[in-house]
Amino acid sequence: MKKFIALVLCMLTLFALSACSTPVYPGLPDISEDPMKGIEIYCWQDGGEWECGGTVGTNRQKFDEEIRSLQVVTIPQMKRILEQKGLTDCFRVILVDLSGDEVVYLDALENLTQIATLEMQLGRAE
């Protein structure tokens, strides 16, 4: 009986260690290869703090449901995710307003300074 318990404990330890070695990247979908169209980082303010979520780039504007269903992370968390996945040179920041019923895309030209600031905070290599 002691051998069986020892075996079970060893197996549980191995499962726990293997789970720790698999990184989890919240805020981004599972990306198995370099995204051809980059990463889109949607950023918005909530209570004065910047939050964001990311998705693989496309040639179309995302639907409200797609943006609202993104896993929300902070800017520093997203920076770590981008660094760990080696994506600091292939993302773009898109500002949105989620305060109303509909997602509002903020004008990029009017918000160039804020976009540049967020890109630097996210680790954009210049």
Short mmCIF file of N, CA and C in Angstrom, two decimals:
data_model
loop_
_atom_site.label_atom_id
_atom_site.label_comp_id
_atom_site.label_asym_id
_atom_site.label_seq_id
_atom_site.Cartn_x
_atom_site.Cartn_y
_atom_site.Cartn_z
N MET A 1 0.82 -1.20 0.00
CA MET A 1 0.00 0.00 0.00
C MET A 1 0.87 1.27 0.00
N LYS A 2 1.98 1.23 0.75
CA LYS A 2 2.87 2.39 0.82
C LYS A 2 3.48 2.65 -0.55
N LYS A 3 3.81 1.59 -1.29
CA LYS A 3 4.38 1.77 -2.63
C LYS A 3 3.37 2.42 -3.56
N PHE A 4 2.12 2.01 -3.45
CA PHE A 4 1.07 2.58 -4.29
C PHE A 4 0.90 4.07 -4.00
N ILE A 5 0.88 4.44 -2.73
CA ILE A 5 0.73 5.84 -2.34
C ILE A 5 1.94 6.64 -2.82
N ALA A 6 3.13 6.07 -2.69
CA ALA A 6 4.34 6.75 -3.15
C ALA A 6 4.28 6.95 -4.67
N LEU A 7 3.82 5.95 -5.39
CA LEU A 7 3.68 6.04 -6.85
C LEU A 7 2.70 7.14 -7.23
N VAL A 8 1.57 7.19 -6.57
CA VAL A 8 0.55 8.21 -6.85
C VAL A 8 1.11 9.60 -6.56
N LEU A 9 1.81 9.75 -5.45
CA LEU A 9 2.40 11.05 -5.11
C LEU A 9 3.45 11.46 -6.14
N CYS A 10 4.26 10.52 -6.61
CA CYS A 10 5.24 10.83 -7.65
C CYS A 10 4.56 11.27 -8.94
N MET A 11 3.49 10.59 -9.31
CA MET A 11 2.76 10.95 -10.53
C MET A 11 2.14 12.34 -10.39
N LEU A 12 1.55 12.63 -9.24
CA LEU A 12 0.98 13.95 -9.02
C LEU A 12 2.04 15.03 -9.09
N THR A 13 3.21 14.77 -8.54
CA THR A 13 4.32 15.73 -8.60
C THR A 13 4.74 15.97 -10.04
N LEU A 14 4.85 14.90 -10.83
CA LEU A 14 5.22 15.05 -12.24
C LEU A 14 4.18 15.85 -13.01
N PHE A 15 2.91 15.59 -12.76
CA PHE A 15 1.85 16.35 -13.43
C PHE A 15 1.93 17.83 -13.04
N ALA A 16 2.16 18.09 -11.76
CA ALA A 16 2.25 19.47 -11.30
C ALA A 16 3.44 20.18 -11.94
N LEU A 17 4.59 19.50 -12.00
CA LEU A 17 5.78 20.12 -12.60
C LEU A 17 5.60 20.35 -14.09
N SER A 18 4.96 19.43 -14.78
CA SER A 18 4.77 19.62 -16.22
C SER A 18 3.78 20.74 -16.49
N ALA A 19 2.80 20.91 -15.63
CA ALA A 19 1.85 22.01 -15.80
C ALA A 19 2.54 23.36 -15.59
N CYS A 20 3.50 23.42 -14.69
CA CYS A 20 4.22 24.67 -14.43
C CYS A 20 5.12 25.05 -15.59
N SER A 21 5.57 24.09 -16.36
CA SER A 21 6.49 24.41 -17.44
C SER A 21 5.77 24.89 -18.70
N THR A 22 4.47 24.78 -18.74
CA THR A 22 3.71 25.24 -19.90
C THR A 22 3.20 26.64 -19.61
N PRO A 23 3.77 27.65 -20.29
CA PRO A 23 3.35 29.02 -20.00
C PRO A 23 1.92 29.28 -20.46
N VAL A 24 1.23 30.07 -19.68
CA VAL A 24 -0.11 30.48 -20.03
C VAL A 24 -0.04 31.95 -20.41
N TYR A 25 -0.59 32.31 -21.54
CA TYR A 25 -0.53 33.67 -22.03
C TYR A 25 -1.94 34.26 -22.07
N PRO A 26 -2.40 34.80 -20.95
CA PRO A 26 -3.71 35.45 -21.01
C PRO A 26 -3.60 36.69 -21.86
N GLY A 27 -4.70 37.14 -22.37
CA GLY A 27 -4.70 38.38 -23.13
C GLY A 27 -4.40 38.19 -24.60
N LEU A 28 -3.91 37.02 -25.01
CA LEU A 28 -3.65 36.73 -26.41
C LEU A 28 -4.15 35.33 -26.74
N PRO A 29 -4.64 35.13 -27.95
CA PRO A 29 -5.02 33.78 -28.34
C PRO A 29 -3.78 32.91 -28.48
N ASP A 30 -3.96 31.61 -28.51
CA ASP A 30 -2.83 30.70 -28.69
C ASP A 30 -2.26 30.91 -30.09
N ILE A 31 -1.00 31.30 -30.14
CA ILE A 31 -0.35 31.59 -31.41
C ILE A 31 0.79 30.59 -31.57
N SER A 32 0.66 29.69 -32.54
CA SER A 32 1.67 28.65 -32.69
C SER A 32 2.80 29.07 -33.62
N GLU A 33 2.59 30.06 -34.46
CA GLU A 33 3.64 30.54 -35.35
C GLU A 33 3.54 32.05 -35.47
N ASP A 34 4.51 32.65 -36.14
CA ASP A 34 4.50 34.10 -36.29
C ASP A 34 3.22 34.56 -36.99
N PRO A 35 2.51 35.50 -36.38
CA PRO A 35 1.29 36.00 -37.00
C PRO A 35 1.62 36.83 -38.24
N MET A 36 1.07 36.44 -39.38
CA MET A 36 1.39 37.11 -40.63
C MET A 36 0.99 38.58 -40.61
N LYS A 37 -0.13 38.89 -39.98
CA LYS A 37 -0.62 40.27 -39.97
C LYS A 37 -0.43 40.93 -38.61
N GLY A 38 0.47 40.39 -37.81
CA GLY A 38 0.79 40.97 -36.52
C GLY A 38 -0.27 40.73 -35.46
N ILE A 39 -0.12 41.47 -34.38
CA ILE A 39 -1.02 41.38 -33.24
C ILE A 39 -1.70 42.73 -33.07
N GLU A 40 -2.99 42.69 -32.83
CA GLU A 40 -3.75 43.91 -32.54
C GLU A 40 -3.99 43.95 -31.04
N ILE A 41 -3.51 45.01 -30.40
CA ILE A 41 -3.70 45.22 -28.97
C ILE A 41 -4.76 46.31 -28.80
N TYR A 42 -5.92 45.92 -28.34
CA TYR A 42 -7.02 46.87 -28.11
C TYR A 42 -6.86 47.41 -26.69
N CYS A 43 -6.79 48.74 -26.55
CA CYS A 43 -6.57 49.39 -25.26
C CYS A 43 -7.73 50.33 -24.95
N TRP A 44 -8.10 50.37 -23.70
CA TRP A 44 -9.17 51.24 -23.24
C TRP A 44 -8.91 51.61 -21.78
N GLN A 45 -9.55 52.68 -21.36
CA GLN A 45 -9.43 53.10 -19.97
C GLN A 45 -10.64 52.62 -19.19
N ASP A 46 -10.36 52.12 -18.00
CA ASP A 46 -11.41 51.69 -17.09
C ASP A 46 -11.07 52.25 -15.71
N GLY A 47 -11.83 53.22 -15.28
CA GLY A 47 -11.56 53.84 -13.99
C GLY A 47 -10.23 54.56 -13.94
N GLY A 48 -9.79 55.12 -15.06
CA GLY A 48 -8.53 55.84 -15.09
C GLY A 48 -7.32 54.97 -15.36
N GLU A 49 -7.48 53.66 -15.35
CA GLU A 49 -6.38 52.73 -15.61
C GLU A 49 -6.53 52.14 -17.01
N TRP A 50 -5.40 51.92 -17.68
CA TRP A 50 -5.42 51.33 -19.00
C TRP A 50 -5.48 49.81 -18.89
N GLU A 51 -6.37 49.23 -19.67
CA GLU A 51 -6.49 47.78 -19.79
C GLU A 51 -6.40 47.44 -21.26
N CYS A 52 -6.15 46.18 -21.55
CA CYS A 52 -6.04 45.79 -22.95
C CYS A 52 -6.31 44.31 -23.13
N GLY A 53 -6.46 43.94 -24.37
CA GLY A 53 -6.59 42.56 -24.79
C GLY A 53 -6.07 42.47 -26.21
N GLY A 54 -5.58 41.33 -26.58
CA GLY A 54 -4.98 41.21 -27.91
C GLY A 54 -5.57 40.09 -28.73
N THR A 55 -5.40 40.23 -30.02
CA THR A 55 -5.85 39.21 -30.96
C THR A 55 -4.95 39.23 -32.19
N VAL A 56 -5.04 38.19 -32.97
CA VAL A 56 -4.26 38.12 -34.20
C VAL A 56 -4.82 39.15 -35.18
N GLY A 57 -3.92 39.83 -35.89
CA GLY A 57 -4.33 40.87 -36.82
C GLY A 57 -5.09 40.33 -38.02
N THR A 58 -5.99 41.15 -38.51
CA THR A 58 -6.79 40.83 -39.70
C THR A 58 -6.92 42.10 -40.54
N ASN A 59 -7.58 41.98 -41.66
CA ASN A 59 -7.83 43.14 -42.52
C ASN A 59 -9.21 43.73 -42.29
N ARG A 60 -9.81 43.42 -41.17
CA ARG A 60 -11.16 43.92 -40.93
C ARG A 60 -11.28 44.48 -39.52
N GLN A 61 -12.28 45.31 -39.34
CA GLN A 61 -12.58 45.85 -38.02
C GLN A 61 -13.30 44.77 -37.22
N LYS A 62 -12.90 44.57 -35.97
CA LYS A 62 -13.50 43.54 -35.13
C LYS A 62 -14.91 43.93 -34.73
N PHE A 63 -15.75 42.92 -34.54
CA PHE A 63 -17.10 43.12 -34.05
C PHE A 63 -17.05 43.45 -32.56
N ASP A 64 -18.07 44.15 -32.08
CA ASP A 64 -18.13 44.51 -30.67
C ASP A 64 -17.94 43.30 -29.76
N GLU A 65 -18.60 42.19 -30.09
CA GLU A 65 -18.53 40.98 -29.27
C GLU A 65 -17.10 40.45 -29.20
N GLU A 66 -16.36 40.56 -30.30
CA GLU A 66 -14.99 40.07 -30.32
C GLU A 66 -14.11 40.88 -29.36
N ILE A 67 -14.28 42.18 -29.36
CA ILE A 67 -13.47 43.03 -28.49
C ILE A 67 -13.88 42.84 -27.04
N ARG A 68 -15.16 42.79 -26.79
CA ARG A 68 -15.63 42.63 -25.41
C ARG A 68 -15.31 41.25 -24.84
N SER A 69 -15.05 40.27 -25.69
CA SER A 69 -14.74 38.92 -25.21
C SER A 69 -13.23 38.69 -25.04
N LEU A 70 -12.40 39.69 -25.36
CA LEU A 70 -10.96 39.54 -25.18
C LEU A 70 -10.64 39.38 -23.70
N GLN A 71 -9.65 38.56 -23.41
CA GLN A 71 -9.22 38.42 -22.02
C GLN A 71 -8.49 39.69 -21.63
N VAL A 72 -8.92 40.31 -20.56
CA VAL A 72 -8.42 41.62 -20.15
C VAL A 72 -7.17 41.46 -19.28
N VAL A 73 -6.14 42.22 -19.62
CA VAL A 73 -4.91 42.27 -18.83
C VAL A 73 -4.48 43.73 -18.72
N THR A 74 -3.55 43.98 -17.83
CA THR A 74 -3.00 45.33 -17.69
C THR A 74 -1.91 45.54 -18.73
N ILE A 75 -1.48 46.76 -18.89
CA ILE A 75 -0.40 47.07 -19.84
C ILE A 75 0.89 46.34 -19.45
N PRO A 76 1.31 46.38 -18.17
CA PRO A 76 2.53 45.63 -17.82
C PRO A 76 2.41 44.13 -18.06
N GLN A 77 1.23 43.56 -17.81
CA GLN A 77 1.03 42.14 -18.08
C GLN A 77 1.15 41.85 -19.57
N MET A 78 0.56 42.70 -20.40
CA MET A 78 0.63 42.49 -21.84
C MET A 78 2.08 42.64 -22.32
N LYS A 79 2.82 43.56 -21.73
CA LYS A 79 4.22 43.71 -22.11
C LYS A 79 4.98 42.41 -21.86
N ARG A 80 4.77 41.80 -20.69
CA ARG A 80 5.44 40.53 -20.39
C ARG A 80 5.02 39.44 -21.36
N ILE A 81 3.76 39.40 -21.71
CA ILE A 81 3.26 38.39 -22.66
C ILE A 81 3.93 38.57 -24.02
N LEU A 82 3.96 39.81 -24.50
CA LEU A 82 4.59 40.08 -25.80
C LEU A 82 6.07 39.73 -25.79
N GLU A 83 6.75 40.06 -24.69
CA GLU A 83 8.18 39.72 -24.58
C GLU A 83 8.39 38.21 -24.57
N GLN A 84 7.59 37.50 -23.79
CA GLN A 84 7.74 36.04 -23.69
C GLN A 84 7.47 35.35 -25.02
N LYS A 85 6.56 35.90 -25.79
CA LYS A 85 6.23 35.29 -27.08
C LYS A 85 7.06 35.86 -28.23
N GLY A 86 7.93 36.83 -27.94
CA GLY A 86 8.77 37.42 -28.98
C GLY A 86 7.98 38.24 -29.98
N LEU A 87 6.98 38.96 -29.50
CA LEU A 87 6.09 39.72 -30.39
C LEU A 87 6.19 41.23 -30.17
N THR A 88 7.28 41.71 -29.61
CA THR A 88 7.39 43.14 -29.33
C THR A 88 7.60 43.99 -30.57
N ASP A 89 7.83 43.37 -31.71
CA ASP A 89 8.06 44.16 -32.92
C ASP A 89 6.94 43.98 -33.96
N CYS A 90 5.87 43.30 -33.58
CA CYS A 90 4.82 43.07 -34.59
C CYS A 90 3.41 43.28 -34.04
N PHE A 91 3.25 44.31 -33.23
CA PHE A 91 1.91 44.62 -32.73
C PHE A 91 1.55 46.06 -33.06
N ARG A 92 0.26 46.33 -33.01
CA ARG A 92 -0.19 47.72 -33.13
C ARG A 92 -1.26 47.95 -32.08
N VAL A 93 -1.30 49.18 -31.60
CA VAL A 93 -2.25 49.57 -30.57
C VAL A 93 -3.46 50.21 -31.23
N ILE A 94 -4.63 49.78 -30.81
CA ILE A 94 -5.90 50.35 -31.28
C ILE A 94 -6.66 50.81 -30.05
N LEU A 95 -6.98 52.10 -30.00
CA LEU A 95 -7.72 52.64 -28.86
C LEU A 95 -9.21 52.51 -29.09
N VAL A 96 -9.89 52.02 -28.06
CA VAL A 96 -11.34 51.89 -28.12
C VAL A 96 -11.95 52.43 -26.83
N ASP A 97 -13.21 52.77 -26.92
CA ASP A 97 -13.98 53.20 -25.76
C ASP A 97 -15.05 52.14 -25.53
N LEU A 98 -15.01 51.51 -24.36
CA LEU A 98 -15.97 50.45 -24.03
C LEU A 98 -17.02 50.90 -23.03
N SER A 99 -17.10 52.22 -22.77
CA SER A 99 -17.99 52.70 -21.73
C SER A 99 -19.47 52.62 -22.10
N GLY A 100 -19.78 52.65 -23.36
CA GLY A 100 -21.17 52.59 -23.78
C GLY A 100 -21.60 51.20 -24.22
N ASP A 101 -22.77 51.14 -24.83
CA ASP A 101 -23.29 49.86 -25.31
C ASP A 101 -22.51 49.35 -26.52
N GLU A 102 -22.01 50.28 -27.33
CA GLU A 102 -21.25 49.91 -28.52
C GLU A 102 -19.78 50.24 -28.33
N VAL A 103 -18.93 49.45 -28.96
CA VAL A 103 -17.50 49.73 -28.94
C VAL A 103 -17.24 50.88 -29.91
N VAL A 104 -16.55 51.90 -29.43
CA VAL A 104 -16.22 53.06 -30.26
C VAL A 104 -14.72 53.05 -30.51
N TYR A 105 -14.35 53.03 -31.79
CA TYR A 105 -12.94 53.11 -32.16
C TYR A 105 -12.53 54.58 -32.11
N LEU A 106 -11.48 54.89 -31.35
CA LEU A 106 -11.00 56.26 -31.25
C LEU A 106 -10.08 56.57 -32.43
N ASP A 107 -10.15 57.78 -32.93
CA ASP A 107 -9.38 58.19 -34.09
C ASP A 107 -7.88 58.13 -33.79
N ALA A 108 -7.16 57.38 -34.61
CA ALA A 108 -5.72 57.19 -34.41
C ALA A 108 -4.94 58.49 -34.56
N LEU A 109 -5.32 59.32 -35.53
CA LEU A 109 -4.60 60.58 -35.75
C LEU A 109 -4.76 61.53 -34.58
N GLU A 110 -5.94 61.56 -34.00
CA GLU A 110 -6.19 62.44 -32.87
C GLU A 110 -5.52 61.94 -31.59
N ASN A 111 -5.14 60.66 -31.56
CA ASN A 111 -4.58 60.05 -30.36
C ASN A 111 -3.17 59.50 -30.57
N LEU A 112 -2.42 60.11 -31.50
CA LEU A 112 -1.08 59.62 -31.81
C LEU A 112 -0.17 59.59 -30.59
N THR A 113 -0.23 60.62 -29.76
CA THR A 113 0.63 60.69 -28.58
C THR A 113 0.31 59.56 -27.62
N GLN A 114 -0.97 59.32 -27.37
CA GLN A 114 -1.37 58.26 -26.44
C GLN A 114 -1.00 56.89 -27.00
N ILE A 115 -1.19 56.69 -28.29
CA ILE A 115 -0.83 55.41 -28.91
C ILE A 115 0.67 55.18 -28.81
N ALA A 116 1.47 56.22 -29.08
CA ALA A 116 2.93 56.09 -28.98
C ALA A 116 3.35 55.77 -27.55
N THR A 117 2.71 56.40 -26.58
CA THR A 117 3.02 56.14 -25.17
C THR A 117 2.71 54.69 -24.80
N LEU A 118 1.54 54.22 -25.22
CA LEU A 118 1.17 52.83 -24.92
C LEU A 118 2.10 51.84 -25.63
N GLU A 119 2.48 52.14 -26.86
CA GLU A 119 3.41 51.26 -27.58
C GLU A 119 4.74 51.17 -26.84
N MET A 120 5.22 52.28 -26.33
CA MET A 120 6.48 52.26 -25.57
C MET A 120 6.30 51.46 -24.29
N GLN A 121 5.18 51.64 -23.60
CA GLN A 121 4.92 50.90 -22.37
C GLN A 121 4.79 49.39 -22.64
N LEU A 122 4.35 49.05 -23.83
CA LEU A 122 4.21 47.64 -24.21
C LEU A 122 5.52 47.04 -24.73
N GLY A 123 6.57 47.86 -24.80
CA GLY A 123 7.88 47.34 -25.17
C GLY A 123 8.24 47.43 -26.63
N ARG A 124 7.60 48.33 -27.36
CA ARG A 124 7.92 48.51 -28.77
C ARG A 124 9.39 48.79 -28.93
N ALA A 125 10.07 47.98 -29.70
CA ALA A 125 11.49 48.20 -29.99
C ALA A 125 11.60 49.28 -31.05
N GLU A 126 12.34 50.34 -30.77
CA GLU A 126 12.45 51.44 -31.73
C GLU A 126 13.64 51.27 -32.63
#
